[in-house]
Short mmCIF file of C-alpha atoms in Angstrom, two decimals:
data_model
loop_
_atom_site.label_atom_id
_atom_site.label_comp_id
_atom_site.label_asym_id
_atom_site.label_seq_id
_atom_site.Cartn_x
_atom_site.Cartn_y
_atom_site.Cartn_z
CA MET F 1 75.09 157.74 140.01
CA ALA F 2 77.26 156.05 137.21
CA SER F 3 76.93 152.10 136.91
CA ILE F 4 79.67 149.90 136.89
CA GLN F 5 78.23 148.57 133.70
CA THR F 6 78.98 152.26 132.36
CA ALA F 7 82.61 151.43 133.25
CA VAL F 8 83.08 148.81 132.18
CA GLN F 9 81.47 149.83 128.81
CA VAL F 10 84.60 152.39 128.33
CA MET F 11 87.11 149.87 130.11
CA VAL F 12 86.05 147.17 126.92
CA ASP F 13 85.85 149.51 124.34
CA LYS F 14 89.81 150.83 125.24
CA LEU F 15 90.43 147.13 125.43
CA VAL F 16 89.12 146.93 121.70
CA ALA F 17 91.45 149.17 120.57
CA ASP F 18 94.08 147.66 121.81
CA MET F 19 93.26 144.07 120.19
CA GLN F 20 93.42 146.26 116.90
CA GLY F 21 96.87 147.56 118.05
CA GLU F 22 100.18 145.99 117.40
CA GLN F 23 100.45 143.73 120.42
CA PRO F 24 96.63 142.79 120.72
CA LEU F 25 95.15 140.32 123.98
CA SER F 26 94.97 136.80 123.43
CA ALA F 27 92.22 134.25 123.65
CA GLU F 28 93.20 133.63 127.55
CA GLU F 29 93.55 137.15 128.31
CA GLN F 30 90.01 137.94 126.85
CA ALA F 31 88.89 134.80 128.69
CA LEU F 32 90.04 136.17 131.86
CA VAL F 33 88.74 139.38 131.55
CA SER F 34 85.41 138.58 130.14
CA ASN F 35 85.08 136.31 133.61
CA ALA F 36 86.34 139.29 136.01
CA ILE F 37 83.70 141.63 134.34
CA THR F 38 81.49 138.92 135.27
CA LYS F 39 82.14 139.02 138.92
CA LEU F 40 82.01 142.58 139.26
CA ALA F 41 78.48 142.86 137.42
CA ASP F 42 77.38 140.41 140.09
CA ASN F 43 78.46 141.98 143.34
CA GLU F 44 75.54 144.95 143.64
CA LYS F 45 77.56 146.15 147.35
CA LEU F 46 80.65 145.98 145.60
CA GLU F 47 79.57 147.64 142.04
CA GLN F 48 78.38 150.12 144.26
CA ALA F 49 81.92 150.90 146.06
CA VAL F 50 83.55 151.04 142.78
CA VAL F 51 81.34 153.36 141.59
CA ALA F 52 81.50 155.47 144.85
CA VAL F 53 85.79 155.76 144.67
CA ALA F 54 85.33 156.63 140.67
CA GLU F 55 82.84 159.18 142.22
CA SER F 56 85.15 160.35 144.93
CA HIS F 57 82.49 159.53 147.36
CA ILE F 58 84.84 157.78 149.75
CA ASP F 59 82.28 157.95 152.33
CA GLU F 60 79.87 155.86 150.53
CA ALA F 61 82.58 153.50 149.02
CA THR F 62 83.42 153.14 152.45
CA THR F 63 79.68 151.69 153.83
CA ALA F 64 79.55 149.57 150.63
CA LEU F 65 82.63 147.28 151.42
CA GLN F 66 81.85 147.21 154.90
CA GLN F 67 78.32 145.69 153.98
CA VAL F 68 80.54 143.10 151.70
CA ALA F 69 82.70 142.24 154.75
CA GLN F 70 79.29 141.89 156.74
CA VAL F 71 77.36 139.93 154.39
CA SER F 72 80.34 137.86 153.51
CA GLN F 73 80.97 137.18 157.94
CA THR F 74 77.48 136.22 157.93
CA SER F 75 77.98 133.53 155.43
CA LEU F 76 80.70 132.17 156.40
CA GLN F 77 79.29 132.07 159.90
CA GLN F 78 76.15 130.04 158.59
CA ALA F 79 77.84 127.64 156.71
CA ALA F 80 80.48 127.17 159.93
CA GLN F 81 77.38 126.24 162.05
CA THR F 82 76.14 124.10 158.95
CA LEU F 83 79.15 122.04 158.95
CA ASN F 84 79.39 122.02 162.96
CA ASP F 85 75.66 120.71 162.44
CA ASN F 86 76.57 117.63 159.99
CA GLY F 87 79.58 117.06 162.22
CA THR F 88 77.33 116.46 164.82
CA ALA F 89 75.45 114.43 163.11
CA LEU F 90 77.66 112.49 161.26
CA GLU F 91 79.53 111.48 164.85
CA GLY F 92 75.80 110.52 166.06
CA LYS F 93 75.44 108.01 163.10
CA ALA F 94 79.03 107.27 163.74
CA ALA F 95 78.54 105.61 166.90
CA LYS F 96 75.50 103.83 165.99
CA LEU F 97 76.96 102.16 163.13
CA ASP F 98 80.10 101.20 165.62
CA GLN F 99 77.36 99.18 168.01
CA LEU F 100 76.64 96.87 164.76
CA ASP F 101 79.86 95.17 165.44
CA ALA F 102 79.05 94.75 168.77
CA MET F 103 75.25 93.08 167.88
CA ALA F 104 76.93 91.20 165.31
CA PRO F 105 77.52 88.05 167.58
CA SER F 106 73.92 88.57 169.38
CA LEU F 107 72.34 89.01 165.70
CA ALA F 108 73.83 85.29 164.57
CA ARG F 109 72.82 83.99 167.88
CA VAL F 110 69.09 85.26 167.75
CA GLU F 111 68.95 83.51 163.79
CA ALA F 112 70.75 80.21 165.07
CA LEU F 113 67.86 80.42 167.79
CA GLN F 114 65.31 80.86 165.46
CA GLY F 115 66.68 78.00 163.38
CA ARG F 116 66.57 75.64 165.79
CA ALA F 117 63.57 76.44 166.96
CA PHE F 118 61.80 75.96 163.54
CA THR F 119 64.11 72.60 163.64
CA ASN F 120 62.74 71.58 166.83
CA GLN F 121 59.32 72.21 165.51
CA ILE F 122 57.61 68.64 164.66
CA ARG F 123 55.85 68.70 161.50
CA PRO F 124 53.13 66.60 160.19
CA LEU F 125 53.14 64.36 157.12
CA PHE F 126 50.90 64.71 154.60
CA GLY F 127 50.28 61.77 152.13
CA ILE F 128 50.35 63.39 148.32
CA ASN F 129 50.89 60.48 145.53
CA SER F 130 50.28 56.20 145.78
CA ILE F 131 53.89 54.61 144.45
CA GLU F 132 51.38 50.85 144.93
CA THR F 133 49.18 49.11 144.53
CA ASN F 134 46.54 48.51 147.21
CA HIS F 135 44.71 45.42 147.53
CA THR F 136 43.33 43.09 149.89
CA SER F 137 45.43 39.95 148.85
CA GLY F 138 48.98 39.83 150.72
CA ASN F 139 50.49 39.35 148.26
CA TYR F 140 50.72 43.31 147.85
CA ALA F 141 52.51 43.65 151.03
CA ARG F 142 55.66 45.66 150.86
CA THR F 143 58.84 45.92 152.85
CA THR F 144 58.51 48.20 155.74
CA SER F 145 62.84 48.35 155.26
CA VAL F 146 64.72 50.82 153.52
CA PHE F 147 67.89 51.91 152.70
CA ALA F 148 67.93 55.49 151.75
CA VAL F 149 70.38 58.29 150.47
CA TYR F 150 69.31 62.01 150.95
CA ASP F 151 70.69 64.06 148.66
CA HIS F 152 71.10 67.40 148.94
CA SER F 153 69.06 68.79 145.95
CA GLY F 154 66.16 67.38 148.06
CA GLU F 155 65.59 63.85 145.54
CA THR F 156 65.96 61.26 147.81
CA PHE F 157 67.46 57.19 146.48
CA LEU F 158 65.73 54.36 148.11
CA VAL F 159 66.61 50.30 148.01
CA ARG F 160 63.45 48.56 149.16
CA PRO F 161 64.04 44.85 149.83
CA CYS F 162 60.96 42.49 148.86
CA PHE F 163 58.67 41.25 150.73
CA THR F 164 58.29 37.81 150.22
CA TYR F 165 60.79 35.71 147.97
CA ASN F 166 60.29 32.40 145.53
CA ASN F 167 56.93 34.66 144.21
CA SER F 168 56.04 36.14 140.89
CA TYR F 169 53.98 39.26 142.52
CA GLU F 170 54.84 42.43 141.48
CA GLN F 171 54.16 44.42 144.38
CA SER F 172 56.43 42.87 146.31
CA ARG F 173 59.78 43.00 144.49
CA LEU F 174 63.06 44.33 145.01
CA GLU F 175 63.12 47.78 144.13
CA TYR F 176 65.46 51.20 143.84
CA LEU F 177 63.63 54.26 143.51
CA LYS F 178 64.22 57.71 143.09
CA LEU F 179 61.92 60.11 145.14
CA PHE F 180 60.84 63.63 143.66
CA ALA F 181 61.99 66.48 145.80
CA ASP F 182 58.62 68.01 145.60
CA GLY F 183 57.20 65.04 146.51
CA SER F 184 54.80 64.35 143.71
CA GLY F 185 56.29 60.96 142.76
CA ARG F 186 59.23 58.75 141.70
CA SER F 187 61.15 56.77 139.25
CA ILE F 188 61.63 53.29 139.93
CA THR F 189 65.68 53.00 138.36
CA HIS F 190 65.05 49.22 138.56
CA SER F 191 62.96 46.17 140.31
CA SER F 192 63.67 42.12 140.05
CA PHE F 193 61.83 39.24 141.37
CA VAL F 194 63.97 37.48 144.14
CA HIS F 195 64.29 34.17 144.47
CA ALA F 196 66.75 31.42 146.37
CA ASN F 197 66.09 28.72 143.64
CA SER F 198 67.18 30.68 140.82
CA PHE F 199 71.03 32.60 140.54
CA ALA F 200 71.88 35.45 137.91
CA GLN F 201 75.01 36.45 137.52
CA ASN F 202 73.95 39.95 136.07
CA PRO F 203 70.26 40.38 137.57
CA THR F 204 67.96 41.88 134.87
CA SER F 205 64.66 40.58 136.35
CA THR F 206 65.78 38.05 139.00
CA THR F 207 67.94 38.83 142.15
CA TYR F 208 69.67 36.55 144.23
CA LEU F 209 68.43 36.07 147.77
CA TYR F 210 71.44 35.30 149.08
CA GLY F 211 73.09 38.67 148.90
CA ALA F 212 72.70 42.81 149.71
CA SER F 213 72.03 46.39 148.12
CA ALA F 214 72.98 49.77 147.90
CA TYR F 215 72.08 53.07 146.34
CA LEU F 216 75.22 55.56 146.72
CA PRO F 217 76.40 58.47 144.25
CA LEU F 218 79.69 57.15 142.48
CA GLY F 219 82.26 58.81 140.61
CA SER F 220 84.02 58.53 137.69
CA LYS F 221 87.74 56.96 137.02
CA ASP F 222 88.41 59.53 134.94
CA ASN F 223 86.73 62.08 137.20
CA PRO F 224 85.80 61.74 140.78
CA ALA F 225 83.46 64.79 140.77
CA ASP F 226 81.14 63.63 138.36
CA ILE F 227 79.18 61.54 140.92
CA GLU F 228 75.84 59.76 139.76
CA TYR F 229 73.79 57.57 141.24
CA ASP F 230 74.37 53.81 140.72
CA ILE F 231 73.28 50.43 142.30
CA VAL F 232 75.71 48.41 144.40
CA TYR F 233 75.13 44.71 144.74
CA SER F 234 77.28 42.09 147.23
CA THR F 235 76.15 38.63 146.14
CA GLN F 236 77.39 35.07 145.87
CA ASP F 237 79.60 33.69 142.77
CA SER F 238 77.14 30.67 142.60
CA GLN F 239 73.71 29.21 143.78
CA ALA F 240 74.97 28.29 147.10
CA THR F 241 74.88 30.44 150.67
CA GLY F 242 77.89 29.27 152.30
CA VAL F 243 81.03 32.20 152.89
CA VAL F 244 82.94 30.10 150.50
CA ASN F 245 80.95 31.20 147.92
CA TYR F 246 80.97 34.74 148.18
CA GLY F 247 81.66 36.80 144.95
CA GLY F 248 82.20 39.95 146.18
CA VAL F 249 80.94 43.70 145.11
CA TYR F 250 80.24 45.02 141.90
CA VAL F 251 78.13 48.27 140.38
CA ARG F 252 75.16 47.27 138.48
CA SER F 253 76.11 49.49 135.36
CA GLN F 254 79.78 47.32 135.51
CA GLY F 255 78.47 44.18 135.62
CA PHE F 256 78.98 41.25 137.41
CA THR F 257 82.56 40.52 135.97
CA SER F 258 83.83 43.84 137.39
CA MET F 259 83.03 42.15 140.70
CA SER F 260 85.66 42.52 143.36
CA LYS F 261 86.25 40.03 146.60
CA PRO F 262 87.39 41.81 149.40
CA LYS F 263 89.50 40.03 152.00
CA LYS F 264 88.44 38.15 154.01
CA ASN F 265 87.97 39.65 157.95
CA LEU F 266 90.06 42.57 157.28
CA ASN F 267 88.36 45.50 158.18
CA ALA F 268 88.72 49.15 159.06
CA THR F 269 86.51 51.88 160.97
CA ASP F 270 85.33 54.73 159.80
CA GLN F 271 85.14 57.97 161.28
CA TYR F 272 82.09 57.87 162.64
CA GLY F 273 82.67 54.50 164.41
CA VAL F 274 81.43 52.06 162.09
CA PRO F 275 83.51 48.97 161.02
CA SER F 276 83.01 47.35 157.54
CA ILE F 277 82.32 44.13 157.58
CA THR F 278 83.84 41.42 155.06
CA SER F 279 82.95 37.91 156.93
CA HIS F 280 81.82 36.90 153.40
CA SER F 281 78.02 36.73 155.21
CA TYR F 282 75.50 37.14 152.25
CA ALA F 283 73.38 39.54 154.20
CA ASP F 284 76.10 41.50 156.56
CA VAL F 285 78.06 43.65 154.04
CA ALA F 286 79.68 46.85 155.24
CA VAL F 287 82.58 48.31 152.44
CA LEU F 288 84.47 51.67 152.99
CA TYR F 289 83.40 54.69 150.63
CA ASP F 290 85.92 57.26 149.84
CA ASN F 291 84.55 60.84 150.66
CA GLN F 292 87.06 62.81 148.27
CA LYS F 293 86.97 59.98 145.08
CA HIS F 294 83.32 59.09 145.53
CA CYS F 295 84.24 55.43 144.73
CA LEU F 296 84.39 52.24 146.90
CA LEU F 297 87.44 51.35 148.48
CA MET F 298 88.38 47.27 149.58
CA VAL F 299 91.55 45.03 149.75
CA ASP F 300 91.58 42.26 146.96
CA GLU F 301 91.28 38.79 148.35
CA ASN F 302 94.16 37.73 145.97
CA THR F 303 96.75 40.32 145.85
CA SER F 304 96.37 42.79 148.81
CA LEU F 305 96.21 45.71 147.11
CA LEU F 306 93.95 48.68 147.43
CA ILE F 307 90.77 48.90 144.73
CA GLU F 308 88.55 51.84 144.08
CA LYS F 309 85.47 50.85 142.43
CA TYR F 310 84.16 53.47 140.60
CA ARG F 311 80.87 53.54 138.59
CA ASP F 312 82.44 53.14 135.14
CA GLY F 313 84.96 50.71 136.65
CA ASN F 314 87.91 49.68 138.87
CA VAL F 315 91.20 50.98 139.39
CA ILE F 316 93.68 48.58 141.08
CA THR F 317 96.01 51.18 143.28
CA THR F 318 99.66 49.81 143.57
CA THR F 319 99.24 50.09 147.66
CA ALA F 320 99.66 46.46 149.04
CA ILE F 321 97.74 46.03 152.65
CA ALA F 322 98.87 43.79 154.46
CA ASN F 323 97.03 43.96 157.61
CA GLU F 324 93.81 45.01 159.67
CA SER F 325 96.78 47.99 161.13
CA GLU F 326 97.49 49.21 157.78
CA LEU F 327 94.13 49.49 156.81
CA GLN F 328 93.47 51.13 159.77
CA ALA F 329 96.15 53.79 159.27
CA TYR F 330 95.21 54.67 155.84
CA VAL F 331 91.61 55.42 156.90
CA ASP F 332 92.19 57.25 159.85
CA ASN F 333 94.52 59.55 156.78
CA GLY F 334 91.71 59.98 155.01
CA ASP F 335 87.88 61.00 154.84
CA PHE F 336 85.76 58.04 154.39
CA THR F 337 82.47 56.54 155.23
CA THR F 338 81.08 53.18 156.20
CA VAL F 339 78.25 51.77 153.86
CA LYS F 340 76.20 49.33 155.58
CA MET F 341 73.80 47.58 152.47
CA ILE F 342 70.52 46.05 153.02
CA HIS F 343 69.84 42.56 152.48
CA HIS F 344 67.70 42.11 149.68
CA TYR F 345 64.97 39.80 151.90
CA LEU F 346 63.95 42.06 154.97
CA ASN F 347 60.06 42.51 155.37
CA TYR F 348 60.14 44.36 158.57
CA PRO F 349 63.11 46.14 160.31
CA TYR F 350 63.77 45.32 163.79
CA GLY F 351 63.06 47.83 167.15
CA ILE F 352 62.25 47.64 170.70
CA ARG F 353 58.53 46.79 172.10
CA ARG F 354 57.72 48.97 174.86
CA LEU F 355 56.08 46.47 177.33
CA THR F 356 58.88 43.68 177.07
CA GLY F 357 61.73 45.86 176.39
CA GLN F 358 62.95 43.50 173.74
CA GLU F 359 64.09 44.03 170.15
CA ALA F 360 61.47 42.68 167.97
CA GLN F 361 60.10 42.87 163.87
CA LEU F 362 57.95 45.87 163.39
CA SER F 363 55.28 43.65 162.15
CA GLN F 364 52.35 44.21 164.94
CA PRO F 365 50.09 47.54 165.31
CA TRP F 366 51.92 47.70 169.38
CA ASP F 367 54.09 50.33 170.71
CA TYR F 368 57.77 50.44 169.71
CA TYR F 369 60.63 52.91 169.66
CA GLY F 370 64.44 52.67 168.20
CA TYR F 371 66.93 53.99 166.26
CA PHE F 372 68.70 53.51 162.85
CA GLY F 373 71.96 54.34 162.90
CA VAL F 374 75.58 54.79 165.33
CA PHE F 375 74.01 56.13 168.91
CA ASN F 376 75.96 55.32 172.45
CA ASN F 377 78.55 53.31 170.24
CA THR F 378 76.02 50.73 169.23
CA VAL F 379 75.54 50.38 165.47
CA LYS F 380 72.21 49.59 163.90
CA MET F 381 72.59 50.07 160.51
CA GLY F 382 71.26 47.95 157.21
CA GLY F 383 72.27 44.17 157.11
CA SER F 384 69.52 41.77 157.91
CA ARG F 385 67.31 44.02 160.74
CA TYR F 386 67.48 47.12 160.19
CA CYS F 387 67.03 49.99 157.74
CA ALA F 388 69.88 52.47 156.98
CA HIS F 389 69.93 56.29 156.05
CA TYR F 390 72.91 58.29 154.75
CA ARG F 391 72.91 61.89 153.66
CA PHE F 392 75.11 63.36 150.86
CA THR F 393 75.77 66.87 152.12
CA PRO F 394 76.10 69.90 149.84
CA GLU F 395 79.69 69.30 150.82
CA LEU F 396 79.48 65.91 148.30
CA LYS F 397 80.39 63.93 151.71
CA LEU F 398 78.39 60.74 152.27
CA GLU F 399 77.50 60.35 155.90
CA PRO F 400 75.12 58.40 157.95
CA VAL F 401 72.19 59.81 159.67
CA ASN F 402 70.75 58.75 162.95
CA TYR F 403 67.22 58.00 162.60
CA PHE F 404 65.05 57.75 166.15
CA PHE F 405 61.60 56.68 165.83
CA MET F 406 58.80 56.05 168.38
CA ASN F 407 54.87 55.27 167.70
CA SER F 408 51.84 55.26 170.14
CA SER F 409 49.01 52.65 169.05
CA ARG F 410 45.73 51.70 170.11
CA ALA F 411 44.00 48.56 169.73
CA ALA F 412 40.70 48.10 167.99
CA THR F 413 37.89 45.85 169.82
CA THR F 414 35.25 44.18 167.46
CA SER F 415 32.69 44.35 170.99
CA GLY F 416 31.63 47.81 170.92
CA ASN F 417 33.32 48.56 167.38
CA ALA F 418 36.54 50.64 169.22
CA THR F 419 38.74 51.51 167.02
CA GLY F 420 42.18 51.99 167.05
CA THR F 421 44.45 54.64 165.71
CA GLY F 422 48.31 55.24 165.60
CA GLU F 423 50.59 58.26 165.84
CA ALA F 424 54.40 57.86 164.56
CA THR F 425 57.08 60.54 164.95
CA VAL F 426 60.74 60.76 163.79
CA ALA F 427 63.46 62.83 164.52
CA LEU F 428 66.79 62.80 161.95
CA GLU F 429 69.81 63.95 164.04
CA SER F 430 73.24 64.22 162.33
CA MET F 431 76.41 62.87 163.51
CA SER F 432 77.50 65.72 165.38
CA GLY F 433 74.36 66.03 167.08
CA GLU F 434 72.82 68.51 165.02
CA LEU F 435 68.96 68.03 164.82
CA LEU F 436 67.86 67.48 161.00
CA GLY F 437 64.23 67.56 161.35
CA MET F 438 61.05 66.09 163.47
CA TYR F 439 58.37 64.85 161.90
CA SER F 440 54.81 62.80 162.65
CA TYR F 441 52.35 61.00 161.41
CA ARG F 442 48.42 59.91 162.44
CA SER F 443 46.42 57.15 161.31
CA GLU F 444 42.93 55.65 161.49
CA PRO F 445 41.17 53.01 159.64
CA ASP F 446 38.70 53.68 157.70
CA THR F 447 36.12 50.74 159.50
CA ALA F 448 35.61 50.86 162.76
CA GLY F 449 36.96 47.92 164.93
CA TYR F 450 40.37 48.12 163.30
CA HIS F 451 43.25 49.11 163.86
CA GLY F 452 44.97 51.74 162.46
CA GLY F 453 47.83 50.21 161.01
CA ILE F 454 51.40 49.29 161.56
CA MET F 455 53.26 52.38 162.68
CA ALA F 456 56.30 52.15 164.16
CA ASN F 457 57.88 52.23 160.87
CA ALA F 458 54.97 53.99 158.66
CA ILE F 459 57.56 57.10 158.44
CA MET F 460 60.08 54.96 156.10
CA CYS F 461 62.21 57.49 155.11
CA ILE F 462 62.23 61.55 154.98
CA ASN F 463 64.52 63.69 153.30
CA PRO F 464 65.36 66.87 156.07
CA TYR F 465 66.36 68.79 152.88
CA SER F 466 63.52 68.40 150.95
CA HIS F 467 60.87 67.29 154.04
CA THR F 468 59.85 64.91 151.43
CA GLY F 469 59.61 61.20 151.63
CA VAL F 470 57.63 57.89 152.15
CA ILE F 471 54.72 57.00 154.15
CA ASN F 472 53.47 53.32 154.93
CA GLU F 473 50.50 51.94 157.38
CA HIS F 474 51.69 48.55 156.04
CA PHE F 475 48.44 47.31 156.85
CA THR F 476 45.14 48.34 157.38
CA HIS F 477 41.27 46.99 157.18
CA ASN F 478 42.50 44.51 155.16
CA TYR F 479 44.34 46.26 153.16
CA HIS F 480 47.93 46.25 151.61
CA GLY F 481 50.05 47.95 149.26
CA LEU F 482 49.45 51.52 150.99
CA GLY F 483 52.99 52.94 150.92
CA ARG F 484 52.58 56.51 149.44
CA THR F 485 54.88 60.08 149.06
CA CYS F 486 54.59 63.05 151.52
CA ARG F 487 55.33 65.85 152.26
CA ALA F 488 55.33 68.27 155.67
CA PHE F 489 54.72 72.07 154.80
#
């Protein structure tokens, strides 16, 4: 039986002849003819049918065409079945994907519970590097009080008051520190001796006892978002202790001459229930901090105008405040935090002794409990009695942190050489009630018959962002100067 190629060849020959005639085929027509020939040549059954027709074998042509139809029908059926199967599979997968929308709240709850369980774990602290020189002399004793700001970077900025004033012992100086986020150590921004019998207007090595300090994130007056930490002083204007000699507040980098004296007893309460304190008392000072402009705010004693204090200078506004109700309205209309400074001389903060239920200095190896912060409408922050703890959030907002503490100490006895031990636990809580972290530290003396240290405030500070801070048992086995950086792993 002649093949379709033979017939095609004859046709091509005729086409070539036509192309050489008066009206040859165009390039497009030639391409169409070529494609048609290729399609014909690729179909064996169709080829047989065409050839059979050409040779007048109609029956063979019919059979071949039927086979072509059957093959095409089978292919179509198989394709339809494949599409149907794929559609069923896709519908099943789509149904599963639809379930994700319903699962999202449950997954978020699981993640929240996991995060809460992680935060609720009490993490033991490990000492890393000493930040003091330990010594048997009491001249090397260090305060257990602190003003702390926990930066969201993991760094911590501290004010450590002096332990003994009117002395020249390096270890008991007033210090302003930055703790590194990894707990490896600290850098001293500034330190000075504290004296009650000498006054310096712009202290470099000597600070007047009758004053208070803070270490705060402050913006620039031309760019409030340009934030750096700086020391803020509140002190007298001369060597005297009376309120009539109160000088006011100034930023260290700006010097004593930039001092602003707030209007006496003109106060407002911030969003956390903490009032400012403008009694002109040297030990208890509380100033307003603007969380939008990152500056201190106060009403000037002489002009009644609002003054904004930045790290690089003051801005005297045109807003006059006549009374407390006007100041409170201004504060309520903004975003303010009251900063309670810490007195320059505070060797031990106060807590509640378990046996008596009375507040006392945390100065003995006894059992204490308490908090620093704002709890149950009671404020215990800074001044001449308490530590103060703040955090500077990723949203660049300064807010107080509730710092709960408790300890258990076992007394040592010389008879039988019973050794005392101690354990301290702290919990940090945000003002909204969120638990930020829980930490513990346990201490035992190196020698039998001695206690494990003054443990009530042994965990002086701990940054909830980096879980690094300072531990200090203050005194154990006749040794002082035991402060060192710590870290929870």
